[in-house]
Amino acid sequence: EVQLVESGGGLVQPGGSLRLSCAASGFTFSSNWMHWVRQAPGKGLVWVSRINSDGGSAAYADSVKGRFTISRDNAKNTLYLQMNSLRDEDTAVYFCASVRYSSGVYYFDSWGQGTLVTVSS
Amino acid sequence: DIQMTQSPSSLSASVGDRVTITCRASQSISSFLNWFQQKPGKAPKVLIYVASSLQSGVPSRFSGSGSGTDFTLTISSLQPEDFGTYYCQQSYSIPCTFGQGTKLEIK
Protein backbone atom coordinates (compact mmCIF):
# COMPACT_ATOMS: atom_id res chain seq x y z
CA GLU A 1 0.00 0.00 0.00
CA VAL A 2 1.30 3.43 -0.94
CA GLN A 3 1.86 5.69 2.06
CA LEU A 4 3.01 9.28 2.20
CA VAL A 5 3.47 10.77 5.66
CA GLU A 6 4.30 14.46 6.06
CA SER A 7 5.90 15.96 9.14
CA GLY A 8 7.66 19.11 10.22
CA GLY A 9 4.80 21.58 10.25
CA GLY A 10 4.15 23.96 13.10
CA LEU A 11 3.99 27.57 14.21
CA VAL A 12 6.74 29.87 12.98
CA GLN A 13 7.20 33.62 13.04
CA PRO A 14 7.26 35.69 9.84
CA GLY A 15 10.74 35.56 8.36
CA GLY A 16 11.44 32.20 9.95
CA SER A 17 12.26 28.83 8.43
CA LEU A 18 10.82 25.35 8.51
CA ARG A 19 11.66 22.07 6.81
CA LEU A 20 8.90 19.69 5.86
CA SER A 21 9.47 15.99 5.27
CA CYS A 22 7.41 13.42 3.43
CA ALA A 23 8.25 9.78 4.13
CA ALA A 24 7.23 7.44 1.33
CA SER A 25 6.59 3.71 1.37
CA GLY A 26 4.80 1.06 -0.65
CA PHE A 27 6.20 2.08 -4.05
CA THR A 28 9.51 2.66 -5.79
CA PHE A 29 10.10 6.18 -4.54
CA SER A 30 13.26 6.69 -6.59
CA SER A 31 11.28 6.25 -9.83
CA ASN A 32 8.57 8.81 -9.07
CA TRP A 33 8.44 12.53 -9.59
CA MET A 34 7.07 14.21 -6.48
CA HIS A 35 5.16 17.42 -5.79
CA TRP A 36 4.13 19.68 -2.94
CA VAL A 37 0.65 21.22 -2.99
CA ARG A 38 -0.72 23.55 -0.31
CA GLN A 39 -4.12 24.65 0.87
CA ALA A 40 -4.69 27.76 2.95
CA PRO A 41 -7.45 27.48 5.56
CA GLY A 42 -10.83 27.39 3.82
CA LYS A 43 -9.26 27.89 0.41
CA GLY A 44 -8.48 25.82 -2.67
CA LEU A 45 -5.50 23.74 -3.75
CA VAL A 46 -2.36 25.49 -4.96
CA TRP A 47 0.65 23.82 -6.50
CA VAL A 48 3.96 24.70 -4.84
CA SER A 49 6.84 22.70 -6.30
CA ARG A 50 7.92 19.52 -8.03
CA ILE A 51 11.09 17.50 -8.32
CA ASN A 52 12.08 14.83 -10.81
CA SER A 53 12.97 11.28 -9.85
CA ASP A 54 16.73 11.75 -9.35
CA GLY A 55 16.47 15.20 -7.78
CA GLY A 56 18.28 16.91 -10.63
CA SER A 57 15.40 19.10 -11.75
CA ALA A 58 12.98 21.21 -9.74
CA ALA A 59 10.27 23.75 -10.45
CA TYR A 60 8.49 26.25 -8.23
CA ALA A 61 5.44 28.45 -8.13
CA ASP A 62 6.35 32.12 -8.53
CA SER A 63 5.01 32.82 -5.03
CA VAL A 64 7.71 30.64 -3.40
CA LYS A 65 10.58 30.87 -5.89
CA GLY A 66 13.79 31.92 -4.19
CA ARG A 67 12.41 31.13 -0.71
CA PHE A 68 11.52 27.41 -0.89
CA THR A 69 13.75 24.52 -1.94
CA ILE A 70 12.50 21.06 -2.79
CA SER A 71 14.84 18.10 -2.45
CA ARG A 72 14.79 14.36 -1.96
CA ASP A 73 16.85 11.55 -0.50
CA ASN A 74 16.10 8.42 -2.49
CA ALA A 75 18.13 6.28 -0.09
CA LYS A 76 15.78 7.34 2.71
CA ASN A 77 12.61 7.41 0.57
CA THR A 78 11.99 10.94 1.76
CA LEU A 79 10.95 14.19 0.10
CA TYR A 80 11.71 17.57 1.65
CA LEU A 81 10.59 21.16 1.39
CA GLN A 82 12.88 23.75 2.94
CA MET A 83 10.90 26.92 3.54
CA ASN A 84 12.76 30.16 4.31
CA SER A 85 11.65 33.77 4.71
CA LEU A 86 8.17 32.61 5.59
CA ARG A 87 5.25 34.99 5.20
CA ASP A 88 1.77 35.11 6.65
CA GLU A 89 0.40 34.01 3.27
CA ASP A 90 2.39 30.77 3.46
CA THR A 91 0.05 29.57 6.20
CA ALA A 92 -1.51 26.40 4.83
CA VAL A 93 -1.73 22.65 5.01
CA TYR A 94 1.09 21.26 2.89
CA PHE A 95 0.52 17.98 1.04
CA CYS A 96 3.10 15.87 -0.71
CA ALA A 97 1.86 13.91 -3.70
CA SER A 98 3.28 11.24 -5.94
CA VAL A 99 2.74 11.19 -9.64
CA ARG A 100 1.61 8.54 -12.08
CA TYR A 101 1.64 8.86 -15.85
CA SER A 102 -0.96 7.74 -18.38
CA SER A 103 -0.89 8.59 -22.08
CA GLY A 104 1.77 11.17 -21.33
CA VAL A 105 -0.39 12.93 -18.75
CA TYR A 106 0.66 12.99 -15.13
CA TYR A 107 -1.75 13.03 -12.25
CA PHE A 108 -1.44 12.98 -8.46
CA ASP A 109 -2.39 9.42 -7.60
CA SER A 110 -1.37 9.39 -3.94
CA TRP A 111 -1.36 12.13 -1.33
CA GLY A 112 -0.15 12.43 2.22
CA GLN A 113 -2.45 13.52 5.02
CA GLY A 114 -0.93 16.99 5.09
CA THR A 115 1.00 18.99 7.66
CA LEU A 116 -0.12 22.41 8.87
CA VAL A 117 2.25 25.36 8.69
CA THR A 118 1.16 28.47 10.55
CA VAL A 119 3.11 31.68 10.05
CA SER A 120 2.21 34.19 12.72
CA SER A 121 3.80 36.50 15.24
CA ASP B 1 -0.05 30.47 -16.29
CA ILE B 2 -3.12 28.53 -17.40
CA GLN B 3 -6.24 29.56 -15.51
CA MET B 4 -8.83 26.93 -14.66
CA THR B 5 -12.39 28.10 -14.04
CA GLN B 6 -15.01 25.79 -12.55
CA SER B 7 -18.74 26.24 -12.43
CA PRO B 8 -20.76 26.27 -10.40
CA SER B 9 -18.83 27.25 -7.26
CA SER B 10 -21.36 25.39 -5.16
CA LEU B 11 -24.43 23.28 -5.65
CA SER B 12 -26.96 21.35 -3.66
CA ALA B 13 -28.56 18.24 -5.12
CA SER B 14 -30.64 15.28 -4.02
CA VAL B 15 -29.71 11.64 -3.85
CA GLY B 16 -30.27 10.10 -7.27
CA ASP B 17 -29.79 13.37 -9.17
CA ARG B 18 -27.49 13.69 -12.14
CA VAL B 19 -24.84 16.29 -11.34
CA THR B 20 -22.56 18.07 -13.79
CA ILE B 21 -19.55 20.24 -12.98
CA THR B 22 -17.73 22.10 -15.71
CA CYS B 23 -14.14 23.26 -15.96
CA ARG B 24 -12.77 25.65 -18.53
CA ALA B 25 -9.08 26.24 -19.28
CA SER B 26 -7.78 29.62 -20.40
CA GLN B 27 -5.99 27.91 -23.30
CA SER B 28 -6.08 24.50 -24.92
CA ILE B 29 -4.73 21.75 -22.68
CA SER B 30 -5.61 18.78 -24.91
CA SER B 31 -6.67 16.03 -22.47
CA PHE B 32 -4.24 17.02 -19.71
CA LEU B 33 -7.06 17.34 -17.20
CA ASN B 34 -7.67 15.55 -13.91
CA TRP B 35 -10.53 15.65 -11.39
CA PHE B 36 -10.24 15.32 -7.61
CA GLN B 37 -12.68 14.98 -4.74
CA GLN B 38 -11.80 16.36 -1.32
CA LYS B 39 -13.70 15.85 1.90
CA PRO B 40 -13.26 18.14 4.93
CA GLY B 41 -9.98 17.56 6.73
CA LYS B 42 -8.80 14.99 4.20
CA ALA B 43 -6.39 14.87 1.32
CA PRO B 44 -7.75 15.09 -2.23
CA LYS B 45 -8.48 11.86 -4.06
CA VAL B 46 -8.18 11.44 -7.80
CA LEU B 47 -11.38 10.45 -9.58
CA ILE B 48 -10.66 10.98 -13.26
CA TYR B 49 -7.37 11.39 -15.10
CA VAL B 50 -6.55 12.24 -18.72
CA ALA B 51 -10.00 13.88 -18.91
CA SER B 52 -12.02 10.66 -19.06
CA SER B 53 -10.18 7.73 -17.47
CA LEU B 54 -11.73 6.43 -14.26
CA GLN B 55 -9.25 5.86 -11.44
CA SER B 56 -9.22 2.32 -10.10
CA GLY B 57 -11.67 1.89 -7.23
CA VAL B 58 -13.77 4.93 -8.12
CA PRO B 59 -17.47 4.15 -8.64
CA SER B 60 -18.62 4.04 -12.25
CA ARG B 61 -21.24 6.75 -11.60
CA PHE B 62 -18.36 9.22 -12.00
CA SER B 63 -17.36 10.10 -15.55
CA GLY B 64 -15.35 12.77 -17.29
CA SER B 65 -15.39 14.21 -20.78
CA GLY B 66 -13.96 17.00 -22.86
CA SER B 67 -10.77 18.12 -24.52
CA GLY B 68 -9.13 21.37 -25.49
CA THR B 69 -10.56 23.99 -23.16
CA ASP B 70 -13.90 22.59 -21.95
CA PHE B 71 -14.33 19.66 -19.60
CA THR B 72 -17.11 18.06 -17.61
CA LEU B 73 -17.34 15.86 -14.55
CA THR B 74 -20.64 14.01 -14.26
CA ILE B 75 -22.08 12.03 -11.40
CA SER B 76 -24.85 9.95 -12.95
CA SER B 77 -26.78 9.19 -9.75
CA LEU B 78 -25.73 11.16 -6.70
CA GLN B 79 -25.04 9.20 -3.53
CA PRO B 80 -24.85 10.52 0.06
CA GLU B 81 -21.11 9.87 0.22
CA ASP B 82 -20.47 12.14 -2.78
CA PHE B 83 -20.54 15.32 -0.71
CA GLY B 84 -17.34 17.33 -0.72
CA THR B 85 -15.42 19.73 -2.89
CA TYR B 86 -14.41 18.86 -6.43
CA TYR B 87 -11.38 20.29 -8.20
CA CYS B 88 -10.19 20.12 -11.76
CA GLN B 89 -6.44 20.36 -12.40
CA GLN B 90 -4.40 20.80 -15.56
CA SER B 91 -1.07 19.03 -15.98
CA TYR B 92 -0.34 20.47 -19.41
CA SER B 93 2.25 22.91 -18.19
CA ILE B 94 4.06 24.08 -15.09
CA PRO B 95 2.80 25.62 -12.92
CA CYS B 96 0.04 23.04 -12.84
CA THR B 97 -3.11 24.81 -11.75
CA PHE B 98 -6.35 23.85 -10.08
CA GLY B 99 -9.83 25.19 -10.49
CA GLN B 100 -11.25 27.11 -7.54
CA GLY B 101 -13.39 24.16 -6.49
CA THR B 102 -17.05 23.20 -6.56
CA LYS B 103 -18.63 22.48 -3.19
CA LEU B 104 -21.29 19.79 -3.50
CA GLU B 105 -23.88 19.42 -0.78
CA ILE B 106 -26.51 16.75 -0.51
CA LYS B 107 -30.03 18.04 0.08
PDB file of C-alpha atoms in Angstrom:
ATOM      1  CA  GLU A   1       0.000   0.000   0.000  1.00  0.00           C
ATOM      2  CA  VAL A   2       1.303   3.432  -0.940  1.00  0.00           C
ATOM      3  CA  GLN A   3       1.865   5.686   2.057  1.00  0.00           C
ATOM      4  CA  LEU A   4       3.013   9.279   2.205  1.00  0.00           C
ATOM      5  CA  VAL A   5       3.469  10.775   5.663  1.00  0.00           C
ATOM      6  CA  GLU A   6       4.296  14.456   6.058  1.00  0.00           C
ATOM      7  CA  SER A   7       5.901  15.957   9.138  1.00  0.00           C
ATOM      8  CA  GLY A   8       7.657  19.113  10.219  1.00  0.00           C
ATOM      9  CA  GLY A   9       4.797  21.579  10.252  1.00  0.00           C
ATOM     10  CA  GLY A  10       4.154  23.958  13.102  1.00  0.00           C
ATOM     11  CA  LEU A  11       3.990  27.567  14.210  1.00  0.00           C
ATOM     12  CA  VAL A  12       6.740  29.865  12.977  1.00  0.00           C
ATOM     13  CA  GLN A  13       7.200  33.621  13.044  1.00  0.00           C
ATOM     14  CA  PRO A  14       7.264  35.686   9.844  1.00  0.00           C
ATOM     15  CA  GLY A  15      10.745  35.561   8.363  1.00  0.00           C
ATOM     16  CA  GLY A  16      11.440  32.201   9.949  1.00  0.00           C
ATOM     17  CA  SER A  17      12.258  28.834   8.434  1.00  0.00           C
ATOM     18  CA  LEU A  18      10.821  25.346   8.511  1.00  0.00           C
ATOM     19  CA  ARG A  19      11.656  22.068   6.808  1.00  0.00           C
ATOM     20  CA  LEU A  20       8.902  19.689   5.865  1.00  0.00           C
ATOM     21  CA  SER A  21       9.466  15.994   5.265  1.00  0.00           C
ATOM     22  CA  CYS A  22       7.411  13.419   3.425  1.00  0.00           C
ATOM     23  CA  ALA A  23       8.249   9.782   4.133  1.00  0.00           C
ATOM     24  CA  ALA A  24       7.230   7.437   1.332  1.00  0.00           C
ATOM     25  CA  SER A  25       6.592   3.714   1.368  1.00  0.00           C
ATOM     26  CA  GLY A  26       4.803   1.058  -0.654  1.00  0.00           C
ATOM     27  CA  PHE A  27       6.202   2.081  -4.045  1.00  0.00           C
ATOM     28  CA  THR A  28       9.509   2.660  -5.793  1.00  0.00           C
ATOM     29  CA  PHE A  29      10.103   6.181  -4.536  1.00  0.00           C
ATOM     30  CA  SER A  30      13.264   6.694  -6.588  1.00  0.00           C
ATOM     31  CA  SER A  31      11.284   6.250  -9.826  1.00  0.00           C
ATOM     32  CA  ASN A  32       8.575   8.811  -9.068  1.00  0.00           C
ATOM     33  CA  TRP A  33       8.444  12.531  -9.591  1.00  0.00           C
ATOM     34  CA  MET A  34       7.073  14.210  -6.481  1.00  0.00           C
ATOM     35  CA  HIS A  35       5.162  17.416  -5.794  1.00  0.00           C
ATOM     36  CA  TRP A  36       4.130  19.683  -2.939  1.00  0.00           C
ATOM     37  CA  VAL A  37       0.651  21.223  -2.989  1.00  0.00           C
ATOM     38  CA  ARG A  38      -0.722  23.548  -0.315  1.00  0.00           C
ATOM     39  CA  GLN A  39      -4.124  24.650   0.871  1.00  0.00           C
ATOM     40  CA  ALA A  40      -4.691  27.761   2.946  1.00  0.00           C
ATOM     41  CA  PRO A  41      -7.452  27.478   5.559  1.00  0.00           C
ATOM     42  CA  GLY A  42     -10.828  27.390   3.820  1.00  0.00           C
ATOM     43  CA  LYS A  43      -9.259  27.887   0.405  1.00  0.00           C
ATOM     44  CA  GLY A  44      -8.476  25.824  -2.675  1.00  0.00           C
ATOM     45  CA  LEU A  45      -5.500  23.741  -3.748  1.00  0.00           C
ATOM     46  CA  VAL A  46      -2.360  25.492  -4.957  1.00  0.00           C
ATOM     47  CA  TRP A  47       0.654  23.816  -6.499  1.00  0.00           C
ATOM     48  CA  VAL A  48       3.964  24.698  -4.839  1.00  0.00           C
ATOM     49  CA  SER A  49       6.835  22.696  -6.295  1.00  0.00           C
ATOM     50  CA  ARG A  50       7.924  19.515  -8.031  1.00  0.00           C
ATOM     51  CA  ILE A  51      11.092  17.498  -8.322  1.00  0.00           C
ATOM     52  CA  ASN A  52      12.079  14.825 -10.809  1.00  0.00           C
ATOM     53  CA  SER A  53      12.973  11.283  -9.854  1.00  0.00           C
ATOM     54  CA  ASP A  54      16.732  11.751  -9.347  1.00  0.00           C
ATOM     55  CA  GLY A  55      16.472  15.196  -7.782  1.00  0.00           C
ATOM     56  CA  GLY A  56      18.277  16.914 -10.628  1.00  0.00           C
ATOM     57  CA  SER A  57      15.397  19.098 -11.755  1.00  0.00           C
ATOM     58  CA  ALA A  58      12.979  21.213  -9.743  1.00  0.00           C
ATOM     59  CA  ALA A  59      10.272  23.753 -10.450  1.00  0.00           C
ATOM     60  CA  TYR A  60       8.487  26.249  -8.226  1.00  0.00           C
ATOM     61  CA  ALA A  61       5.438  28.450  -8.129  1.00  0.00           C
ATOM     62  CA  ASP A  62       6.350  32.120  -8.527  1.00  0.00           C
ATOM     63  CA  SER A  63       5.013  32.816  -5.034  1.00  0.00           C
ATOM     64  CA  VAL A  64       7.713  30.644  -3.403  1.00  0.00           C
ATOM     65  CA  LYS A  65      10.576  30.874  -5.892  1.00  0.00           C
ATOM     66  CA  GLY A  66      13.785  31.920  -4.193  1.00  0.00           C
ATOM     67  CA  ARG A  67      12.409  31.128  -0.713  1.00  0.00           C
ATOM     68  CA  PHE A  68      11.520  27.412  -0.886  1.00  0.00           C
ATOM     69  CA  THR A  69      13.750  24.521  -1.938  1.00  0.00           C
ATOM     70  CA  ILE A  70      12.503  21.059  -2.785  1.00  0.00           C
ATOM     71  CA  SER A  71      14.839  18.097  -2.449  1.00  0.00           C
ATOM     72  CA  ARG A  72      14.786  14.360  -1.957  1.00  0.00           C
ATOM     73  CA  ASP A  73      16.850  11.545  -0.503  1.00  0.00           C
ATOM     74  CA  ASN A  74      16.096   8.415  -2.490  1.00  0.00           C
ATOM     75  CA  ALA A  75      18.131   6.279  -0.085  1.00  0.00           C
ATOM     76  CA  LYS A  76      15.780   7.339   2.710  1.00  0.00           C
ATOM     77  CA  ASN A  77      12.610   7.412   0.569  1.00  0.00           C
ATOM     78  CA  THR A  78      11.992  10.945   1.759  1.00  0.00           C
ATOM     79  CA  LEU A  79      10.948  14.193   0.100  1.00  0.00           C
ATOM     80  CA  TYR A  80      11.711  17.573   1.655  1.00  0.00           C
ATOM     81  CA  LEU A  81      10.590  21.164   1.395  1.00  0.00           C
ATOM     82  CA  GLN A  82      12.878  23.746   2.944  1.00  0.00           C
ATOM     83  CA  MET A  83      10.903  26.923   3.544  1.00  0.00           C
ATOM     84  CA  ASN A  84      12.756  30.155   4.311  1.00  0.00           C
ATOM     85  CA  SER A  85      11.653  33.770   4.713  1.00  0.00           C
ATOM     86  CA  LEU A  86       8.169  32.608   5.590  1.00  0.00           C
ATOM     87  CA  ARG A  87       5.249  34.990   5.198  1.00  0.00           C
ATOM     88  CA  ASP A  88       1.767  35.113   6.652  1.00  0.00           C
ATOM     89  CA  GLU A  89       0.397  34.011   3.273  1.00  0.00           C
ATOM     90  CA  ASP A  90       2.391  30.767   3.456  1.00  0.00           C
ATOM     91  CA  THR A  91       0.047  29.567   6.197  1.00  0.00           C
ATOM     92  CA  ALA A  92      -1.508  26.397   4.834  1.00  0.00           C
ATOM     93  CA  VAL A  93      -1.730  22.650   5.008  1.00  0.00           C
ATOM     94  CA  TYR A  94       1.094  21.258   2.886  1.00  0.00           C
ATOM     95  CA  PHE A  95       0.524  17.983   1.044  1.00  0.00           C
ATOM     96  CA  CYS A  96       3.098  15.870  -0.710  1.00  0.00           C
ATOM     97  CA  ALA A  97       1.863  13.914  -3.704  1.00  0.00           C
ATOM     98  CA  SER A  98       3.283  11.237  -5.944  1.00  0.00           C
ATOM     99  CA  VAL A  99       2.739  11.194  -9.644  1.00  0.00           C
ATOM    100  CA  ARG A 100       1.606   8.542 -12.075  1.00  0.00           C
ATOM    101  CA  TYR A 101       1.636   8.856 -15.851  1.00  0.00           C
ATOM    102  CA  SER A 102      -0.963   7.740 -18.380  1.00  0.00           C
ATOM    103  CA  SER A 103      -0.886   8.595 -22.076  1.00  0.00           C
ATOM    104  CA  GLY A 104       1.767  11.169 -21.332  1.00  0.00           C
ATOM    105  CA  VAL A 105      -0.385  12.926 -18.751  1.00  0.00           C
ATOM    106  CA  TYR A 106       0.663  12.991 -15.129  1.00  0.00           C
ATOM    107  CA  TYR A 107      -1.746  13.033 -12.247  1.00  0.00           C
ATOM    108  CA  PHE A 108      -1.443  12.981  -8.465  1.00  0.00           C
ATOM    109  CA  ASP A 109      -2.392   9.417  -7.604  1.00  0.00           C
ATOM    110  CA  SER A 110      -1.372   9.392  -3.938  1.00  0.00           C
ATOM    111  CA  TRP A 111      -1.361  12.129  -1.330  1.00  0.00           C
ATOM    112  CA  GLY A 112      -0.150  12.429   2.218  1.00  0.00           C
ATOM    113  CA  GLN A 113      -2.451  13.517   5.023  1.00  0.00           C
ATOM    114  CA  GLY A 114      -0.932  16.991   5.085  1.00  0.00           C
ATOM    115  CA  THR A 115       1.003  18.993   7.658  1.00  0.00           C
ATOM    116  CA  LEU A 116      -0.122  22.408   8.875  1.00  0.00           C
ATOM    117  CA  VAL A 117       2.250  25.356   8.693  1.00  0.00           C
ATOM    118  CA  THR A 118       1.157  28.472  10.549  1.00  0.00           C
ATOM    119  CA  VAL A 119       3.115  31.682  10.054  1.00  0.00           C
ATOM    120  CA  SER A 120       2.208  34.190  12.716  1.00  0.00           C
ATOM    121  CA  SER A 121       3.797  36.501  15.242  1.00  0.00           C
TER     122      SER A 121
ATOM    123  CA  ASP B   1      -0.049  30.466 -16.294  1.00  0.00           C
ATOM    124  CA  ILE B   2      -3.124  28.529 -17.404  1.00  0.00           C
ATOM    125  CA  GLN B   3      -6.236  29.564 -15.511  1.00  0.00           C
ATOM    126  CA  MET B   4      -8.829  26.935 -14.658  1.00  0.00           C
ATOM    127  CA  THR B   5     -12.387  28.101 -14.038  1.00  0.00           C
ATOM    128  CA  GLN B   6     -15.015  25.794 -12.548  1.00  0.00           C
ATOM    129  CA  SER B   7     -18.737  26.245 -12.433  1.00  0.00           C
ATOM    130  CA  PRO B   8     -20.758  26.274 -10.402  1.00  0.00           C
ATOM    131  CA  SER B   9     -18.831  27.248  -7.256  1.00  0.00           C
ATOM    132  CA  SER B  10     -21.362  25.386  -5.163  1.00  0.00           C
ATOM    133  CA  LEU B  11     -24.430  23.285  -5.651  1.00  0.00           C
ATOM    134  CA  SER B  12     -26.962  21.354  -3.663  1.00  0.00           C
ATOM    135  CA  ALA B  13     -28.557  18.239  -5.120  1.00  0.00           C
ATOM    136  CA  SER B  14     -30.636  15.284  -4.024  1.00  0.00           C
ATOM    137  CA  VAL B  15     -29.709  11.639  -3.848  1.00  0.00           C
ATOM    138  CA  GLY B  16     -30.269  10.101  -7.270  1.00  0.00           C
ATOM    139  CA  ASP B  17     -29.788  13.367  -9.172  1.00  0.00           C
ATOM    140  CA  ARG B  18     -27.486  13.688 -12.137  1.00  0.00           C
ATOM    141  CA  VAL B  19     -24.839  16.290 -11.339  1.00  0.00           C
ATOM    142  CA  THR B  20     -22.556  18.069 -13.792  1.00  0.00           C
ATOM    143  CA  ILE B  21     -19.552  20.236 -12.980  1.00  0.00           C
ATOM    144  CA  THR B  22     -17.730  22.098 -15.711  1.00  0.00           C
ATOM    145  CA  CYS B  23     -14.143  23.257 -15.957  1.00  0.00           C
ATOM    146  CA  ARG B  24     -12.770  25.654 -18.535  1.00  0.00           C
ATOM    147  CA  ALA B  25      -9.083  26.237 -19.281  1.00  0.00           C
ATOM    148  CA  SER B  26      -7.781  29.619 -20.402  1.00  0.00           C
ATOM    149  CA  GLN B  27      -5.992  27.910 -23.300  1.00  0.00           C
ATOM    150  CA  SER B  28      -6.080  24.504 -24.917  1.00  0.00           C
ATOM    151  CA  ILE B  29      -4.728  21.745 -22.683  1.00  0.00           C
ATOM    152  CA  SER B  30      -5.613  18.777 -24.909  1.00  0.00           C
ATOM    153  CA  SER B  31      -6.669  16.033 -22.470  1.00  0.00           C
ATOM    154  CA  PHE B  32      -4.242  17.025 -19.710  1.00  0.00           C
ATOM    155  CA  LEU B  33      -7.063  17.341 -17.199  1.00  0.00           C
ATOM    156  CA  ASN B  34      -7.673  15.550 -13.912  1.00  0.00           C
ATOM    157  CA  TRP B  35     -10.534  15.653 -11.387  1.00  0.00           C
ATOM    158  CA  PHE B  36     -10.239  15.323  -7.606  1.00  0.00           C
ATOM    159  CA  GLN B  37     -12.676  14.984  -4.742  1.00  0.00           C
ATOM    160  CA  GLN B  38     -11.805  16.359  -1.325  1.00  0.00           C
ATOM    161  CA  LYS B  39     -13.697  15.850   1.900  1.00  0.00           C
ATOM    162  CA  PRO B  40     -13.256  18.143   4.926  1.00  0.00           C
ATOM    163  CA  GLY B  41      -9.981  17.564   6.730  1.00  0.00           C
ATOM    164  CA  LYS B  42      -8.802  14.988   4.196  1.00  0.00           C
ATOM    165  CA  ALA B  43      -6.385  14.870   1.316  1.00  0.00           C
ATOM    166  CA  PRO B  44      -7.748  15.091  -2.230  1.00  0.00           C
ATOM    167  CA  LYS B  45      -8.481  11.862  -4.056  1.00  0.00           C
ATOM    168  CA  VAL B  46      -8.183  11.438  -7.803  1.00  0.00           C
ATOM    169  CA  LEU B  47     -11.384  10.445  -9.577  1.00  0.00           C
ATOM    170  CA  ILE B  48     -10.664  10.981 -13.261  1.00  0.00           C
ATOM    171  CA  TYR B  49      -7.370  11.392 -15.104  1.00  0.00           C
ATOM    172  CA  VAL B  50      -6.553  12.243 -18.717  1.00  0.00           C
ATOM    173  CA  ALA B  51      -9.998  13.875 -18.912  1.00  0.00           C
ATOM    174  CA  SER B  52     -12.019  10.659 -19.060  1.00  0.00           C
ATOM    175  CA  SER B  53     -10.180   7.727 -17.466  1.00  0.00           C
ATOM    176  CA  LEU B  54     -11.727   6.431 -14.259  1.00  0.00           C
ATOM    177  CA  GLN B  55      -9.254   5.861 -11.436  1.00  0.00           C
ATOM    178  CA  SER B  56      -9.220   2.323 -10.098  1.00  0.00           C
ATOM    179  CA  GLY B  57     -11.670   1.890  -7.231  1.00  0.00           C
ATOM    180  CA  VAL B  58     -13.766   4.935  -8.117  1.00  0.00           C
ATOM    181  CA  PRO B  59     -17.472   4.153  -8.642  1.00  0.00           C
ATOM    182  CA  SER B  60     -18.622   4.042 -12.253  1.00  0.00           C
ATOM    183  CA  ARG B  61     -21.244   6.746 -11.597  1.00  0.00           C
ATOM    184  CA  PHE B  62     -18.365   9.220 -11.997  1.00  0.00           C
ATOM    185  CA  SER B  63     -17.364  10.097 -15.547  1.00  0.00           C
ATOM    186  CA  GLY B  64     -15.354  12.769 -17.287  1.00  0.00           C
ATOM    187  CA  SER B  65     -15.392  14.206 -20.780  1.00  0.00           C
ATOM    188  CA  GLY B  66     -13.958  16.996 -22.863  1.00  0.00           C
ATOM    189  CA  SER B  67     -10.771  18.122 -24.521  1.00  0.00           C
ATOM    190  CA  GLY B  68      -9.127  21.368 -25.495  1.00  0.00           C
ATOM    191  CA  THR B  69     -10.564  23.987 -23.164  1.00  0.00           C
ATOM    192  CA  ASP B  70     -13.896  22.593 -21.949  1.00  0.00           C
ATOM    193  CA  PHE B  71     -14.326  19.661 -19.599  1.00  0.00           C
ATOM    194  CA  THR B  72     -17.111  18.065 -17.610  1.00  0.00           C
ATOM    195  CA  LEU B  73     -17.343  15.855 -14.552  1.00  0.00           C
ATOM    196  CA  THR B  74     -20.637  14.009 -14.262  1.00  0.00           C
ATOM    197  CA  ILE B  75     -22.080  12.028 -11.400  1.00  0.00           C
ATOM    198  CA  SER B  76     -24.846   9.952 -12.947  1.00  0.00           C
ATOM    199  CA  SER B  77     -26.780   9.195  -9.751  1.00  0.00           C
ATOM    200  CA  LEU B  78     -25.725  11.162  -6.700  1.00  0.00           C
ATOM    201  CA  GLN B  79     -25.044   9.202  -3.533  1.00  0.00           C
ATOM    202  CA  PRO B  80     -24.854  10.516   0.060  1.00  0.00           C
ATOM    203  CA  GLU B  81     -21.109   9.870   0.220  1.00  0.00           C
ATOM    204  CA  ASP B  82     -20.467  12.136  -2.779  1.00  0.00           C
ATOM    205  CA  PHE B  83     -20.541  15.325  -0.707  1.00  0.00           C
ATOM    206  CA  GLY B  84     -17.337  17.328  -0.719  1.00  0.00           C
ATOM    207  CA  THR B  85     -15.416  19.731  -2.892  1.00  0.00           C
ATOM    208  CA  TYR B  86     -14.408  18.862  -6.430  1.00  0.00           C
ATOM    209  CA  TYR B  87     -11.383  20.289  -8.201  1.00  0.00           C
ATOM    210  CA  CYS B  88     -10.187  20.117 -11.763  1.00  0.00           C
ATOM    211  CA  GLN B  89      -6.441  20.361 -12.401  1.00  0.00           C
ATOM    212  CA  GLN B  90      -4.400  20.803 -15.556  1.00  0.00           C
ATOM    213  CA  SER B  91      -1.072  19.031 -15.975  1.00  0.00           C
ATOM    214  CA  TYR B  92      -0.341  20.470 -19.411  1.00  0.00           C
ATOM    215  CA  SER B  93       2.253  22.909 -18.192  1.00  0.00           C
ATOM    216  CA  ILE B  94       4.058  24.078 -15.091  1.00  0.00           C
ATOM    217  CA  PRO B  95       2.799  25.620 -12.923  1.00  0.00           C
ATOM    218  CA  CYS B  96       0.040  23.043 -12.836  1.00  0.00           C
ATOM    219  CA  THR B  97      -3.115  24.806 -11.754  1.00  0.00           C
ATOM    220  CA  PHE B  98      -6.354  23.852 -10.077  1.00  0.00           C
ATOM    221  CA  GLY B  99      -9.834  25.192 -10.489  1.00  0.00           C
ATOM    222  CA  GLN B 100     -11.246  27.107  -7.542  1.00  0.00           C
ATOM    223  CA  GLY B 101     -13.388  24.157  -6.494  1.00  0.00           C
ATOM    224  CA  THR B 102     -17.052  23.203  -6.556  1.00  0.00           C
ATOM    225  CA  LYS B 103     -18.626  22.482  -3.192  1.00  0.00           C
ATOM    226  CA  LEU B 104     -21.285  19.790  -3.502  1.00  0.00           C
ATOM    227  CA  GLU B 105     -23.885  19.424  -0.780  1.00  0.00           C
ATOM    228  CA  ILE B 106     -26.507  16.751  -0.505  1.00  0.00           C
ATOM    229  CA  LYS B 107     -30.033  18.037   0.076  1.00  0.00           C
TER     230      LYS B 107
END
